[in-house]
Short mmCIF file of C-alpha atoms in Angstrom, two decimals:
data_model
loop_
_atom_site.label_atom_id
_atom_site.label_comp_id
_atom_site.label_asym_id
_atom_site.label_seq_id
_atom_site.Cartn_x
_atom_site.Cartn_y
_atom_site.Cartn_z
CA UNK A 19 -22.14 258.78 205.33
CA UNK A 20 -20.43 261.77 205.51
CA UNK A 21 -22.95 264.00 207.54
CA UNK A 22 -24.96 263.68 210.92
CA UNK A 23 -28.23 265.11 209.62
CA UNK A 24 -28.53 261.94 207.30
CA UNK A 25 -27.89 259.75 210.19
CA UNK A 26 -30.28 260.96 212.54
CA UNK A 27 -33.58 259.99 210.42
CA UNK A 28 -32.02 256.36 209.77
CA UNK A 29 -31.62 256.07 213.70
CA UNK A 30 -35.25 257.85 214.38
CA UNK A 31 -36.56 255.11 212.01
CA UNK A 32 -35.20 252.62 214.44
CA UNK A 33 -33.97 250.12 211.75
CA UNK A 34 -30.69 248.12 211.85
CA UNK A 35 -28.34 250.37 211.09
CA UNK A 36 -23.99 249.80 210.14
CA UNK A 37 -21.61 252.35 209.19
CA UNK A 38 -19.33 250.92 207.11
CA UNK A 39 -15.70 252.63 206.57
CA UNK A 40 -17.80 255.93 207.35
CA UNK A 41 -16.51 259.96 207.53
CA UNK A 42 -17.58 260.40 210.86
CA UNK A 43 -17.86 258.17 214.18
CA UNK A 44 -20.75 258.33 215.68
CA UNK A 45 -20.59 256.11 218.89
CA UNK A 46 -24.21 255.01 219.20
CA UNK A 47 -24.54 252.96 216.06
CA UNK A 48 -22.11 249.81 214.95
CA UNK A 49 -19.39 250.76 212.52
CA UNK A 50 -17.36 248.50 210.51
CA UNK A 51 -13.71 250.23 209.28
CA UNK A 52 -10.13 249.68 207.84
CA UNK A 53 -7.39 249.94 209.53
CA UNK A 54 -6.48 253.45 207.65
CA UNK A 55 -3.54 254.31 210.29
CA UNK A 56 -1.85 250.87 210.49
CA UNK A 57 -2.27 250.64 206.65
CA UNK A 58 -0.55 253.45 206.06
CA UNK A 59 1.77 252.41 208.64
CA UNK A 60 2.41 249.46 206.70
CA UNK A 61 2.43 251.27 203.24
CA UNK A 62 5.72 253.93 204.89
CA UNK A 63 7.17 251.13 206.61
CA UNK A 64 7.62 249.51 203.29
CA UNK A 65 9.36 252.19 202.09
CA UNK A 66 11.71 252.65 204.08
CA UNK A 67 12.82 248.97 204.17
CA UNK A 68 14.20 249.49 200.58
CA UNK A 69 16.25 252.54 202.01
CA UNK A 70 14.04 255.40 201.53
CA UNK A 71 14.20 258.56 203.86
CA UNK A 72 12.79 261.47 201.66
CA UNK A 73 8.92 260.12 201.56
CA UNK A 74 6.48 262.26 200.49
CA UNK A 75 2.40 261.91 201.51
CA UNK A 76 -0.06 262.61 199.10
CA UNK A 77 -3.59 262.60 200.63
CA UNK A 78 -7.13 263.08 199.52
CA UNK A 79 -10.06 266.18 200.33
CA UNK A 80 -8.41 268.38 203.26
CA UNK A 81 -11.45 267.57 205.62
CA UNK A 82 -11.59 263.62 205.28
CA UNK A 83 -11.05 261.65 207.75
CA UNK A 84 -9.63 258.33 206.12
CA UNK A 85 -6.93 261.29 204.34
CA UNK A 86 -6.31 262.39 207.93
CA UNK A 87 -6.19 258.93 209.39
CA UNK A 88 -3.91 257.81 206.83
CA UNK A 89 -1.59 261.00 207.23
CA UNK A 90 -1.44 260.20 210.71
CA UNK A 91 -0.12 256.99 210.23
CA UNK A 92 2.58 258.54 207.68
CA UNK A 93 3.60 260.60 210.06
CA UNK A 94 3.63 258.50 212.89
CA UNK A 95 6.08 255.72 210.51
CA UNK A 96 8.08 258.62 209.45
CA UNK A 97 8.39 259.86 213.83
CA UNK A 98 8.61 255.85 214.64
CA UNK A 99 11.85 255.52 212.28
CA UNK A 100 13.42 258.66 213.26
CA UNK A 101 13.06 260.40 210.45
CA UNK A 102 11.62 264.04 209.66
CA UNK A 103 8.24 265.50 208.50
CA UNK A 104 8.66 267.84 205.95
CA UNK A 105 6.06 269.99 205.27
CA UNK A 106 6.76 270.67 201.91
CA UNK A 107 6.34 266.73 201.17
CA UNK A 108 2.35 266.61 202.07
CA UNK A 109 0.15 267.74 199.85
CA UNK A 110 -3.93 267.17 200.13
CA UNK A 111 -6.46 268.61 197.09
CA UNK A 112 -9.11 265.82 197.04
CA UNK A 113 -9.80 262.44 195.45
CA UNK A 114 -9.66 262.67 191.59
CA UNK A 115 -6.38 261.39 189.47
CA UNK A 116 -6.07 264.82 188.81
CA UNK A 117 -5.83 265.92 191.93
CA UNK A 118 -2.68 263.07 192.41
CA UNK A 119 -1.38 264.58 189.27
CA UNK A 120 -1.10 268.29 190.75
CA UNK A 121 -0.19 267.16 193.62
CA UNK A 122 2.81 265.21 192.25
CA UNK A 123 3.83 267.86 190.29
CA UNK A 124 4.55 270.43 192.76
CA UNK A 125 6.29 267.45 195.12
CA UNK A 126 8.76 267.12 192.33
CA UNK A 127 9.74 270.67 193.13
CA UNK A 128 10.85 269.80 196.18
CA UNK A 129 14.79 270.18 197.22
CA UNK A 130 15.87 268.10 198.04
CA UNK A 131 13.39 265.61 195.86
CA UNK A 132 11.56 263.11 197.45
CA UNK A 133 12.98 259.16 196.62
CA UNK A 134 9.50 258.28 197.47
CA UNK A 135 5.27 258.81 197.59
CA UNK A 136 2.63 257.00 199.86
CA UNK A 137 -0.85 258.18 198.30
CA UNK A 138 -3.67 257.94 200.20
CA UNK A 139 -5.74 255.85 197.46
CA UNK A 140 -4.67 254.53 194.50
CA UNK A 141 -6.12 256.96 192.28
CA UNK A 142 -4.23 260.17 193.47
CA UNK A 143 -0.83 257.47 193.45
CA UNK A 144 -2.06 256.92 189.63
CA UNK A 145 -2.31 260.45 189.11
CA UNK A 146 1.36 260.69 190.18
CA UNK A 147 2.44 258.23 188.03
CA UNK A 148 0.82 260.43 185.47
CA UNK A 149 2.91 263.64 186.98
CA UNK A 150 6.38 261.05 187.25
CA UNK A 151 5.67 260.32 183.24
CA UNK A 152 5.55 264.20 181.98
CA UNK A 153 8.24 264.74 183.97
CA UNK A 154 10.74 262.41 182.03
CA UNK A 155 10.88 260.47 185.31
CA UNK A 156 10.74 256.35 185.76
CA UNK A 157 8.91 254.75 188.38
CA UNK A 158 10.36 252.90 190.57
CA UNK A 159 13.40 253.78 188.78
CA UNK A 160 13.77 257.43 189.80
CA UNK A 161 10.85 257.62 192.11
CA UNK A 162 8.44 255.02 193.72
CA UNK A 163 5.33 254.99 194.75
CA UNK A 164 2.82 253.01 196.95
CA UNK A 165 -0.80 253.27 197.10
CA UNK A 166 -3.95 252.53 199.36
CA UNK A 167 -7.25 250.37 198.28
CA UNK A 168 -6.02 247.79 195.68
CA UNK A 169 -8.82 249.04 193.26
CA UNK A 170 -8.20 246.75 190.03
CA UNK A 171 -6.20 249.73 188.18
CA UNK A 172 -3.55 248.83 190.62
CA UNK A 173 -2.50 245.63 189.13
CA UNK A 174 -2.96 246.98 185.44
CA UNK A 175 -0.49 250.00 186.26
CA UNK A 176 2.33 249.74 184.48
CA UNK A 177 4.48 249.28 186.26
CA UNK A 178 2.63 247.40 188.61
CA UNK A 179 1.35 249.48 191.78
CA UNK A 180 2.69 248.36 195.25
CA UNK A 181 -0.34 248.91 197.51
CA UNK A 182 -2.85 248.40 200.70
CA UNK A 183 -5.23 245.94 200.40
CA UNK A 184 -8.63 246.70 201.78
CA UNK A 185 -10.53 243.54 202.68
CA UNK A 186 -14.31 244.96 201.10
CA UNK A 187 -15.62 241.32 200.81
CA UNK A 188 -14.27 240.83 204.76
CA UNK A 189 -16.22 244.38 205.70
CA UNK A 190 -19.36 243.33 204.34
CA UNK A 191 -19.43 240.07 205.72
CA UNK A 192 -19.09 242.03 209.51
CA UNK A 193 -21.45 244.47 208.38
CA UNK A 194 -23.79 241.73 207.60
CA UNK A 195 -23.33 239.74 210.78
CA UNK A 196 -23.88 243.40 212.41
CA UNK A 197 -26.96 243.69 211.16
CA UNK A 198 -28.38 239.90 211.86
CA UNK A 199 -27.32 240.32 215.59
CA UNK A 200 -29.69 243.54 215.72
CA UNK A 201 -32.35 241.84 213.93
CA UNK A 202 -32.00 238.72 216.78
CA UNK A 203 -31.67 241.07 219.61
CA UNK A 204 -28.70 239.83 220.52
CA UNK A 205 -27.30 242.60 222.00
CA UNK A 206 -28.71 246.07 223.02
CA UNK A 207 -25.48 248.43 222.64
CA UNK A 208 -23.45 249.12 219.59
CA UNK A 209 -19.94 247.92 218.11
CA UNK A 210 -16.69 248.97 216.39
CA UNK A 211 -14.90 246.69 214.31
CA UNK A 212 -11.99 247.68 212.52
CA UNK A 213 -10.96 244.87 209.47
CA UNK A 214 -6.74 244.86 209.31
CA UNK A 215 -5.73 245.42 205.65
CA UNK A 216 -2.42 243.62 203.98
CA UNK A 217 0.59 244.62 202.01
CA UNK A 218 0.64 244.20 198.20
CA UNK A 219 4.32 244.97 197.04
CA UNK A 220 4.57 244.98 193.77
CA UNK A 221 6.24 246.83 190.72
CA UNK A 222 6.12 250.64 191.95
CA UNK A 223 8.68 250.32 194.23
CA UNK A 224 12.50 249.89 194.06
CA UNK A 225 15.56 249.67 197.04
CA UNK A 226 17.50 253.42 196.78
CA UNK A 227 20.52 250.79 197.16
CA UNK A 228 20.42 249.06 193.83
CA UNK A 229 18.90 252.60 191.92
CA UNK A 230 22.66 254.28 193.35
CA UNK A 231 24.75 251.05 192.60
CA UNK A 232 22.65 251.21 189.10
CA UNK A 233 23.57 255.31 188.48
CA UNK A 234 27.53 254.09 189.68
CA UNK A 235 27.54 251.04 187.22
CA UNK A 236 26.52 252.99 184.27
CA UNK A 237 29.14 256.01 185.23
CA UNK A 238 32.07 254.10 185.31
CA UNK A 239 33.31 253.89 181.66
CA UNK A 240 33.47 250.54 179.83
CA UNK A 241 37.47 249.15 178.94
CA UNK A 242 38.58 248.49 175.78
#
């Protein structure tokens, strides 16, 4: 739901309505949502466990709201760690793998270049893998990436893509209960419930400390 003008016949209609992870946040009807900022959170966090500081943000269509939640909580991670926010290391065009691909491309630019990427959604991250492979680039080797949803792609990446898990079966099961409680009359004013997401690390990303250690070991010249 992305508009108010489709909202306001649904409510006029007075059936049970539930937003479920909508664009806006209307506060008269019950919304269920994913935790967007602490995801992404999560998703920098990660990051810079394995020793990156040069983390780049790729996000989805300028005006969404779950690509401006989730840049928030890239930021914030980034601010919370003590790090900087580069401006030259965000880039939002919209949702397509294409749009991760441009996006990626013009992030490689960058100089000093990014160690790492936290895409707002798995596609645009796939679309940087796609910008990482015409580059001549290895992933997590030279680069690494995380992602947001856990779509199935994720797991068939190659290599595999780290990512945020949204809990869909979890929503709908709140969204469901949502909607029996209006039915019953249980209760006469609305709710927000926000379903956590989880962690799934994977292939995509690598510790800076073993990539340097990796670029000394094969720079020092064998004996004999």
């Amino acid at each position: 739901l992305r508009s108010q003008r489709f909202l306001d016949p649904l409510r006029a209609s007075r059936l049970p309505i539930v937003l479920v992870s909508p664009s806006l946040t209307p506060s008269s009807v019950d919304m269920v949502e994913i935790s967007n900022r602490e995801g992404a959170v999560t998703a920098v966090n990660h990051l810079i466990e394995h020793g990156h500081r040069r983390i780049a943000f790729i996000g989805g269509s300028p005006n969404s709201r779950p690509s401006k939640v989730r840049e928030a909580g890239y930021i914030q991670a980034l601010r919370d760690n003590g790090l900087p926010v580069r401006s030259e290391y965000l880039s939002s065009n919209g949702w397509k793998r294409t749009d991760g691909c441009a996006a990626m491309e013009e992030i490689l630019k960058c100089d000093p270049r990014p160690t790492a990427v936290f895409a707002a959604s798995d596609l645009l991250a796939l679309g940087a893998y796609d910008a990482v492979e015409k580059a001549g680039l290895r992933i997590p080797e030279d680069i690494s990436i995380i992602g947001f949803d856990n779509i199935d792609m994720a797991a068939e990446a190659r290599p595999s893509l780290s990512t945020i898990h949204v809990r869909k079966l979890e929503m709908g099961q709140v969204a469901a209960r949502l909607i029996l409680e209006q039915l019953t009359g249980q209760r006469d004013y609305p709710l927000r419930v926000v379903v956590p997401t989880v962690i799934v690390p994977r292939d995509s990303v690598g510790s800076v400390r073993e990539r340097v250690e990796g670029q000394l070991q094969r720079a020092v010249p064998s004996k004999g």
